Amino acid sequence: MKKKSLLLMLAMLLILSAFLAACSSDNAEPAETDNETETEDGTAGEAQSGGTLTYGFETAPEGLFNPAFYGIATDAEVLALFDEALITYDENLQPEPGIASWETEDNKVFTFTFEQGVMWHDGVELTVNDWVFALETIASPDYDGQRYSNVQTIEGAEAFRNGEADSISGLNVIDDYTIEITFDQARVNNLVNVWSYPMSRAQFEGIPVAEMSASEQVRTKPVGLGPFKVTNVIPGEAVEMVKFEDYWRGEPKLDGINIRVLDSSTIVGALGQGDIDMVTLAPVNAPEVEELDNVEVITAPGLTYYYIGFKLGTFNNETKEITEDKEKYADLNLRKAMAHAIDRQAWVDAFFFGYGKPIDGPVPSNHWIAADSADLETYDYDPERAKELLEEAGYVDVDGDGFVEDPNGEPFVAKFSHYATGNPTFETRAQAIVQYWQEVGINAELEMTEVNLYYEMIEKDDPAMETFFGGWGTGADPDPTALWGSDQLWNYPRFKNEESDKLLADALNVDVVGTDEELRKDLYVQWQQLVASEVPMIFIAELDEIWGLSDRVENVTFDVSGYNNPYEWSLAQ
Amino acid sequence: MLKYTIRRLIGMIPMLLLISFVVFLLAKAMPGDSLSGEIDPLNTNPQYIEEMREKLGYNDPLPVQYFNWVSGFLQGDFGKSTRYKVPVSTLLAERLPNTIFLGVTSLVITYILAFAMGIFAGRRPYTIGDNIIGGLNYLGLAIPSFIAGVFAIYFFSFNLGWIPYAGSVEVGLERGTFEYYVSRVHHVLMPAIVLGLLGTASYTQFLRNDIIENSRKDFVRTARAKGTPTSKIYNVHIMRNSIIPLITFLGFDIATLISGAIITETIFTYPGIGQLFLESVGNRDYPTLMVITMMLSTLTLVGNLVADILYGVVDPRIRLD
């Protein structure tokens, strides 16, 4: 989700790389790798131990290797290997006890109990004080990361941040392994929302909060709790890790993991040569990789989706209110017609090589709150239905130019905006959407806008933005309020619906749902039905996560929450 | 000479001010800022973005922002990268050695190849050897470096396995050991050749043409008449004169050393200034972007000055005062 814009020059490179990748897959010789380290340990149990896995990255990490400070997904991928949250998530994205287990009676006061004997990589034992330290760091006014929303729900965090208190009053340390946290109010999602990565108090001792993000404890000598520890960071190109023998769940099977940064043009070739064992693939590369003998392509359900939004109103930044004052797409039948006009399956197959599928609502289908498509109003590819709907709405071709006019007889031009980066496929895939609309008689126009400007225009409700392409992701916490509430800046279509607001609020309200997950899901399903029937967006596709794994990698599995714990990974010798 | 140098150095000040103004305005004229672009709703929130804009001063009027930047710059405070969250000077210090190493290697390769081929072709103009060299050179001039880079990776890395295709050093080597330096050289070789391709071609042709031209001059005829051996005529008499224009190129190479590698570094995933520059443009990392641009501008100005001074040094007929 974080492709940033490259320059036009790179567009050429991308085309070339696709060509190159094609060449290299033909000539790919079966791996004649010289493994960096081959170790003595023989066979032990079902999985062999030893060996160093090489993990390829397509973008360089920024080097902010601390959960409290990182900004981009690439850094998070590095972090996942050497650090660990207190709470983990199962394959249904439900929280399960990890280092910490919890108890609560009212969803307001939680008691967390830590495992004893969990060690930081520097040999210091983890205590709840490290968690308090992390929470206070994030709540500090000097903190320059973006995690405060995960702390502000704790009672007293606001006062601490404003300098009115010396500590966060909601944190009550009972002993080294037990802490009681009081939130400012009972919420269903207090647990999944709260910041759950401790920070080593010993390591950061004496470093002011404002200087932490630049300190070597974050950048080159990070210390975590996870199965591997960082031994060397070569900025912009590699991170070396070795196994952490005292890892609390058990000794990792691999000797180490090396992360190497590669240009996207070399990924396929490097996989074919066996230089890298594991990599996330862009859909465009995956078909080439499938043809390699020594690499397996694995897809896992993703949590991101693409949509086409309709601008229905404007957002007032002062009052934080949405007014649905844009008339052009106010007609529900028009929106439905435009949805029926698009052949989403063909589109996904053409531009994502089949690594994805059409989606019918605002929640990826593998999330536990996702409504079954059968319960939603769906808009399958049906040009005839689209034409009927247009006619019902009063959009008919008056002047005989092949395109419909609006109900007042004025020419109707639907403007479709898509962001432009160096990626040459964006324009073609956007053009395809425009053509679908033209085929049912809507005169559509495409406008490609540079990606940074694009989102600024959407946020400011620029009149030039009428229908727009976008993508969103969902996390473990399913609450979609930030993207759909009628007082939210990121509600890009400016969809305002009291029923929707009420459903979203109810789903978080302890008095309504209590701790009943089924009840909560029910409310979200109702909400999805509402959104699907109102069509503020045409939901296009959800994408798979695609991984390339070399055949020597074993015991790596994927589900919707990501891969399994890396301490289980191993390499065939 | 000293007076001239000082005069030129003083003359640079208004030039640099003007450049800083343009750089600043151009950077600000780019749509969006470091906080805009695709948003990951799981990872951030509008309040944070609003607060950071205020903290970074993006909401101040432009003249205030410009003044803050310039005054910081003059005091040696280059600002903090908005993306990497470290002082830009730290970031540059991390990358600069890589780029300089790449640039110097590329320059050395360029000079060796250019001298060898240029002298060979110059001595035997219009023969098969000269034509082959000429043909190769025009090919080198015609192939853009990003194409050359991708093809080099394909043939030499993937097919032949001679050279690495990414990074500046092998993972897992201890800094300072012999293997470490060998690996560095191994990694820098291919990008350096690709980077030097264009330079090699123009230098070779330049040298060749100069040698041919000089070999027709009167002093060569005189030397021949005296019975000086041909090799001495070429290696001493002609060479000395033909090198003059090349030496002045050295000045310009200073800037090229650092700026020329933008594309090459990106393709070879070689973490240097060029790659950083491209990333900072893509991420609206203004502090980094502006410092690198200022650095390159300054180097170009200094390079010009060095070229002019060298010209006076190697050719006493040119008076600089």
PDB file of N, CA and C in Angstrom, chain B residues 148-205:
ATOM      1  N   ALA B 148      21.983   0.371 -20.106  1.00  0.00           N
ATOM      2  CA  ALA B 148      23.261  -0.318 -19.952  1.00  0.00           C
ATOM      3  C   ALA B 148      23.293  -1.054 -18.613  1.00  0.00           C
ATOM      4  N   GLY B 149      22.776  -0.417 -17.572  1.00  0.00           N
ATOM      5  CA  GLY B 149      22.789  -1.020 -16.246  1.00  0.00           C
ATOM      6  C   GLY B 149      21.990  -2.305 -16.202  1.00  0.00           C
ATOM      7  N   VAL B 150      20.775  -2.243 -16.720  1.00  0.00           N
ATOM      8  CA  VAL B 150      19.913  -3.418 -16.667  1.00  0.00           C
ATOM      9  C   VAL B 150      20.509  -4.562 -17.495  1.00  0.00           C
ATOM     10  N   PHE B 151      21.065  -4.220 -18.646  1.00  0.00           N
ATOM     11  CA  PHE B 151      21.655  -5.278 -19.470  1.00  0.00           C
ATOM     12  C   PHE B 151      22.912  -5.852 -18.828  1.00  0.00           C
ATOM     13  N   ALA B 152      23.689  -4.972 -18.226  1.00  0.00           N
ATOM     14  CA  ALA B 152      24.894  -5.456 -17.546  1.00  0.00           C
ATOM     15  C   ALA B 152      24.519  -6.439 -16.454  1.00  0.00           C
ATOM     16  N   ILE B 153      23.465  -6.112 -15.709  1.00  0.00           N
ATOM     17  CA  ILE B 153      23.032  -7.019 -14.645  1.00  0.00           C
ATOM     18  C   ILE B 153      22.604  -8.352 -15.247  1.00  0.00           C
ATOM     19  N   TYR B 154      21.865  -8.260 -16.322  1.00  0.00           N
ATOM     20  CA  TYR B 154      21.355  -9.484 -16.936  1.00  0.00           C
ATOM     21  C   TYR B 154      22.494 -10.389 -17.411  1.00  0.00           C
ATOM     22  N   PHE B 155      23.439  -9.807 -18.153  1.00  0.00           N
ATOM     23  CA  PHE B 155      24.495 -10.650 -18.719  1.00  0.00           C
ATOM     24  C   PHE B 155      25.544 -11.033 -17.681  1.00  0.00           C
ATOM     25  N   PHE B 156      26.059 -10.036 -16.994  1.00  0.00           N
ATOM     26  CA  PHE B 156      27.225 -10.316 -16.148  1.00  0.00           C
ATOM     27  C   PHE B 156      26.866 -10.898 -14.779  1.00  0.00           C
ATOM     28  N   SER B 157      25.657 -10.594 -14.312  1.00  0.00           N
ATOM     29  CA  SER B 157      25.286 -11.144 -13.006  1.00  0.00           C
ATOM     30  C   SER B 157      24.510 -12.434 -13.144  1.00  0.00           C
ATOM     31  N   PHE B 158      23.438 -12.380 -13.922  1.00  0.00           N
ATOM     32  CA  PHE B 158      22.554 -13.535 -13.960  1.00  0.00           C
ATOM     33  C   PHE B 158      23.055 -14.628 -14.879  1.00  0.00           C
ATOM     34  N   ASN B 159      23.594 -14.250 -16.040  1.00  0.00           N
ATOM     35  CA  ASN B 159      24.049 -15.291 -16.970  1.00  0.00           C
ATOM     36  C   ASN B 159      25.443 -15.787 -16.639  1.00  0.00           C
ATOM     37  N   LEU B 160      26.333 -14.861 -16.348  1.00  0.00           N
ATOM     38  CA  LEU B 160      27.721 -15.269 -16.140  1.00  0.00           C
ATOM     39  C   LEU B 160      28.084 -15.363 -14.662  1.00  0.00           C
ATOM     40  N   GLY B 161      27.330 -14.656 -13.835  1.00  0.00           N
ATOM     41  CA  GLY B 161      27.595 -14.738 -12.395  1.00  0.00           C
ATOM     42  C   GLY B 161      28.897 -14.107 -11.971  1.00  0.00           C
ATOM     43  N   TRP B 162      29.405 -13.159 -12.755  1.00  0.00           N
ATOM     44  CA  TRP B 162      30.699 -12.559 -12.412  1.00  0.00           C
ATOM     45  C   TRP B 162      30.596 -11.512 -11.317  1.00  0.00           C
ATOM     46  N   ILE B 163      29.521 -10.758 -11.384  1.00  0.00           N
ATOM     47  CA  ILE B 163      29.474  -9.598 -10.478  1.00  0.00           C
ATOM     48  C   ILE B 163      28.151  -9.583  -9.720  1.00  0.00           C
ATOM     49  N   PRO B 164      28.156  -8.995  -8.548  1.00  0.00           N
ATOM     50  CA  PRO B 164      26.899  -8.865  -7.798  1.00  0.00           C
ATOM     51  C   PRO B 164      26.005  -7.810  -8.446  1.00  0.00           C
ATOM     52  N   TYR B 165      24.711  -7.908  -8.194  1.00  0.00           N
ATOM     53  CA  TYR B 165      23.790  -6.977  -8.840  1.00  0.00           C
ATOM     54  C   TYR B 165      23.160  -6.000  -7.868  1.00  0.00           C
ATOM     55  N   ALA B 166      23.522  -6.074  -6.613  1.00  0.00           N
ATOM     56  CA  ALA B 166      22.899  -5.168  -5.665  1.00  0.00           C
ATOM     57  C   ALA B 166      23.814  -4.941  -4.478  1.00  0.00           C
ATOM     58  N   GLY B 167      23.672  -3.777  -3.884  1.00  0.00           N
ATOM     59  CA  GLY B 167      24.375  -3.496  -2.646  1.00  0.00           C
ATOM     60  C   GLY B 167      25.769  -2.954  -2.869  1.00  0.00           C
ATOM     61  N   SER B 168      26.421  -2.556  -1.777  1.00  0.00           N
ATOM     62  CA  SER B 168      27.774  -2.028  -1.891  1.00  0.00           C
ATOM     63  C   SER B 168      28.775  -2.982  -1.269  1.00  0.00           C
ATOM     64  N   VAL B 169      28.277  -4.003  -0.582  1.00  0.00           N
ATOM     65  CA  VAL B 169      29.206  -4.940   0.046  1.00  0.00           C
ATOM     66  C   VAL B 169      28.439  -6.225   0.353  1.00  0.00           C
ATOM     67  N   GLU B 170      29.154  -7.323   0.400  1.00  0.00           N
ATOM     68  CA  GLU B 170      28.533  -8.616   0.728  1.00  0.00           C
ATOM     69  C   GLU B 170      28.002  -8.599   2.159  1.00  0.00           C
ATOM     70  N   VAL B 171      26.846  -9.195   2.347  1.00  0.00           N
ATOM     71  CA  VAL B 171      26.296  -9.247   3.700  1.00  0.00           C
ATOM     72  C   VAL B 171      27.128 -10.205   4.540  1.00  0.00           C
ATOM     73  N   GLY B 172      27.393  -9.854   5.769  1.00  0.00           N
ATOM     74  CA  GLY B 172      28.027 -10.801   6.672  1.00  0.00           C
ATOM     75  C   GLY B 172      29.536 -10.683   6.766  1.00  0.00           C
ATOM     76  N   LEU B 173      30.126  -9.672   6.133  1.00  0.00           N
ATOM     77  CA  LEU B 173      31.570  -9.506   6.248  1.00  0.00           C
ATOM     78  C   LEU B 173      31.888  -8.479   7.311  1.00  0.00           C
ATOM     79  N   GLU B 174      32.973  -8.740   8.006  1.00  0.00           N
ATOM     80  CA  GLU B 174      33.349  -7.796   9.052  1.00  0.00           C
ATOM     81  C   GLU B 174      34.022  -6.582   8.445  1.00  0.00           C
ATOM     82  N   ARG B 175      33.592  -5.424   8.897  1.00  0.00           N
ATOM     83  CA  ARG B 175      34.162  -4.174   8.409  1.00  0.00           C
ATOM     84  C   ARG B 175      35.657  -4.124   8.700  1.00  0.00           C
ATOM     85  N   GLY B 176      36.439  -3.750   7.683  1.00  0.00           N
ATOM     86  CA  GLY B 176      37.858  -3.569   7.922  1.00  0.00           C
ATOM     87  C   GLY B 176      38.719  -4.766   7.541  1.00  0.00           C
ATOM     88  N   THR B 177      38.095  -5.926   7.316  1.00  0.00           N
ATOM     89  CA  THR B 177      38.906  -7.067   6.922  1.00  0.00           C
ATOM     90  C   THR B 177      39.252  -6.964   5.437  1.00  0.00           C
ATOM     91  N   PHE B 178      40.201  -7.784   5.021  1.00  0.00           N
ATOM     92  CA  PHE B 178      40.631  -7.759   3.624  1.00  0.00           C
ATOM     93  C   PHE B 178      39.471  -8.133   2.705  1.00  0.00           C
ATOM     94  N   GLU B 179      38.729  -9.181   3.101  1.00  0.00           N
ATOM     95  CA  GLU B 179      37.595  -9.618   2.280  1.00  0.00           C
ATOM     96  C   GLU B 179      36.582  -8.496   2.106  1.00  0.00           C
ATOM     97  N   TYR B 180      36.427  -7.715   3.171  1.00  0.00           N
ATOM     98  CA  TYR B 180      35.461  -6.627   3.129  1.00  0.00           C
ATOM     99  C   TYR B 180      35.812  -5.663   2.004  1.00  0.00           C
ATOM    100  N   TYR B 181      37.090  -5.285   1.907  1.00  0.00           N
ATOM    101  CA  TYR B 181      37.472  -4.325   0.878  1.00  0.00           C
ATOM    102  C   TYR B 181      37.404  -4.939  -0.511  1.00  0.00           C
ATOM    103  N   VAL B 182      37.794  -6.198  -0.607  1.00  0.00           N
ATOM    104  CA  VAL B 182      37.696  -6.870  -1.902  1.00  0.00           C
ATOM    105  C   VAL B 182      36.246  -6.858  -2.356  1.00  0.00           C
ATOM    106  N   SER B 183      35.340  -7.156  -1.414  1.00  0.00           N
ATOM    107  CA  SER B 183      33.931  -7.199  -1.737  1.00  0.00           C
ATOM    108  C   SER B 183      33.419  -5.823  -2.164  1.00  0.00           C
ATOM    109  N   ARG B 184      33.911  -4.795  -1.494  1.00  0.00           N
ATOM    110  CA  ARG B 184      33.509  -3.439  -1.873  1.00  0.00           C
ATOM    111  C   ARG B 184      33.895  -3.155  -3.323  1.00  0.00           C
ATOM    112  N   VAL B 185      35.151  -3.494  -3.648  1.00  0.00           N
ATOM    113  CA  VAL B 185      35.627  -3.241  -5.011  1.00  0.00           C
ATOM    114  C   VAL B 185      34.816  -4.065  -6.008  1.00  0.00           C
ATOM    115  N   HIS B 186      34.560  -5.304  -5.639  1.00  0.00           N
ATOM    116  CA  HIS B 186      33.787  -6.192  -6.500  1.00  0.00           C
ATOM    117  C   HIS B 186      32.399  -5.603  -6.782  1.00  0.00           C
ATOM    118  N   HIS B 187      31.807  -5.047  -5.758  1.00  0.00           N
ATOM    119  CA  HIS B 187      30.462  -4.493  -5.914  1.00  0.00           C
ATOM    120  C   HIS B 187      30.440  -3.196  -6.706  1.00  0.00           C
ATOM    121  N   VAL B 188      31.527  -2.442  -6.610  1.00  0.00           N
ATOM    122  CA  VAL B 188      31.499  -1.114  -7.219  1.00  0.00           C
ATOM    123  C   VAL B 188      31.867  -1.180  -8.703  1.00  0.00           C
ATOM    124  N   LEU B 189      32.496  -2.273  -9.113  1.00  0.00           N
ATOM    125  CA  LEU B 189      33.069  -2.350 -10.453  1.00  0.00           C
ATOM    126  C   LEU B 189      32.042  -2.108 -11.557  1.00  0.00           C
ATOM    127  N   MET B 190      30.966  -2.887 -11.519  1.00  0.00           N
ATOM    128  CA  MET B 190      30.004  -2.805 -12.608  1.00  0.00           C
ATOM    129  C   MET B 190      29.293  -1.456 -12.668  1.00  0.00           C
ATOM    130  N   PRO B 191      28.755  -0.977 -11.552  1.00  0.00           N
ATOM    131  CA  PRO B 191      28.152   0.350 -11.624  1.00  0.00           C
ATOM    132  C   PRO B 191      29.158   1.396 -12.094  1.00  0.00           C
ATOM    133  N   ALA B 192      30.411   1.259 -11.688  1.00  0.00           N
ATOM    134  CA  ALA B 192      31.405   2.254 -12.081  1.00  0.00           C
ATOM    135  C   ALA B 192      31.627   2.220 -13.591  1.00  0.00           C
ATOM    136  N   ILE B 193      31.686   1.023 -14.158  1.00  0.00           N
ATOM    137  CA  ILE B 193      31.875   0.926 -15.609  1.00  0.00           C
ATOM    138  C   ILE B 193      30.676   1.530 -16.335  1.00  0.00           C
ATOM    139  N   VAL B 194      29.490   1.162 -15.880  1.00  0.00           N
ATOM    140  CA  VAL B 194      28.288   1.694 -16.522  1.00  0.00           C
ATOM    141  C   VAL B 194      28.257   3.211 -16.421  1.00  0.00           C
ATOM    142  N   LEU B 195      28.614   3.692 -15.254  1.00  0.00           N
ATOM    143  CA  LEU B 195      28.598   5.133 -15.029  1.00  0.00           C
ATOM    144  C   LEU B 195      29.641   5.819 -15.897  1.00  0.00           C
ATOM    145  N   GLY B 196      30.799   5.146 -16.090  1.00  0.00           N
ATOM    146  CA  GLY B 196      31.886   5.762 -16.824  1.00  0.00           C
ATOM    147  C   GLY B 196      31.741   5.675 -18.333  1.00  0.00           C
ATOM    148  N   LEU B 197      30.748   4.894 -18.780  1.00  0.00           N
ATOM    149  CA  LEU B 197      30.587   4.624 -20.210  1.00  0.00           C
ATOM    150  C   LEU B 197      30.538   5.896 -21.048  1.00  0.00           C
ATOM    151  N   LEU B 198      29.672   6.784 -20.631  1.00  0.00           N
ATOM    152  CA  LEU B 198      29.450   8.014 -21.386  1.00  0.00           C
ATOM    153  C   LEU B 198      30.709   8.866 -21.389  1.00  0.00           C
ATOM    154  N   GLY B 199      31.310   8.997 -20.189  1.00  0.00           N
ATOM    155  CA  GLY B 199      32.515   9.799 -20.068  1.00  0.00           C
ATOM    156  C   GLY B 199      33.638   9.235 -20.922  1.00  0.00           C
ATOM    157  N   THR B 200      33.795   7.908 -20.843  1.00  0.00           N
ATOM    158  CA  THR B 200      34.850   7.262 -21.612  1.00  0.00           C
ATOM    159  C   THR B 200      34.712   7.602 -23.087  1.00  0.00           C
ATOM    160  N   ALA B 201      33.515   7.497 -23.583  1.00  0.00           N
ATOM    161  CA  ALA B 201      33.286   7.721 -24.999  1.00  0.00           C
ATOM    162  C   ALA B 201      33.676   9.135 -25.394  1.00  0.00           C
ATOM    163  N   SER B 202      33.212  10.120 -24.627  1.00  0.00           N
ATOM    164  CA  SER B 202      33.519  11.487 -25.066  1.00  0.00           C
ATOM    165  C   SER B 202      34.985  11.819 -24.870  1.00  0.00           C
ATOM    166  N   TYR B 203      35.590  11.312 -23.786  1.00  0.00           N
ATOM    167  CA  TYR B 203      37.012  11.584 -23.566  1.00  0.00           C
ATOM    168  C   TYR B 203      37.845  10.979 -24.680  1.00  0.00           C
ATOM    169  N   THR B 204      37.536   9.741 -25.028  1.00  0.00           N
ATOM    170  CA  THR B 204      38.312   9.066 -26.066  1.00  0.00           C
ATOM    171  C   THR B 204      38.267   9.857 -27.367  1.00  0.00           C
ATOM    172  N   GLN B 205      37.065  10.218 -27.772  1.00  0.00           N
ATOM    173  CA  GLN B 205      36.947  10.936 -29.035  1.00  0.00           C
ATOM    174  C   GLN B 205      37.655  12.283 -28.973  1.00  0.00           C
TER     175      GLN B 205
END
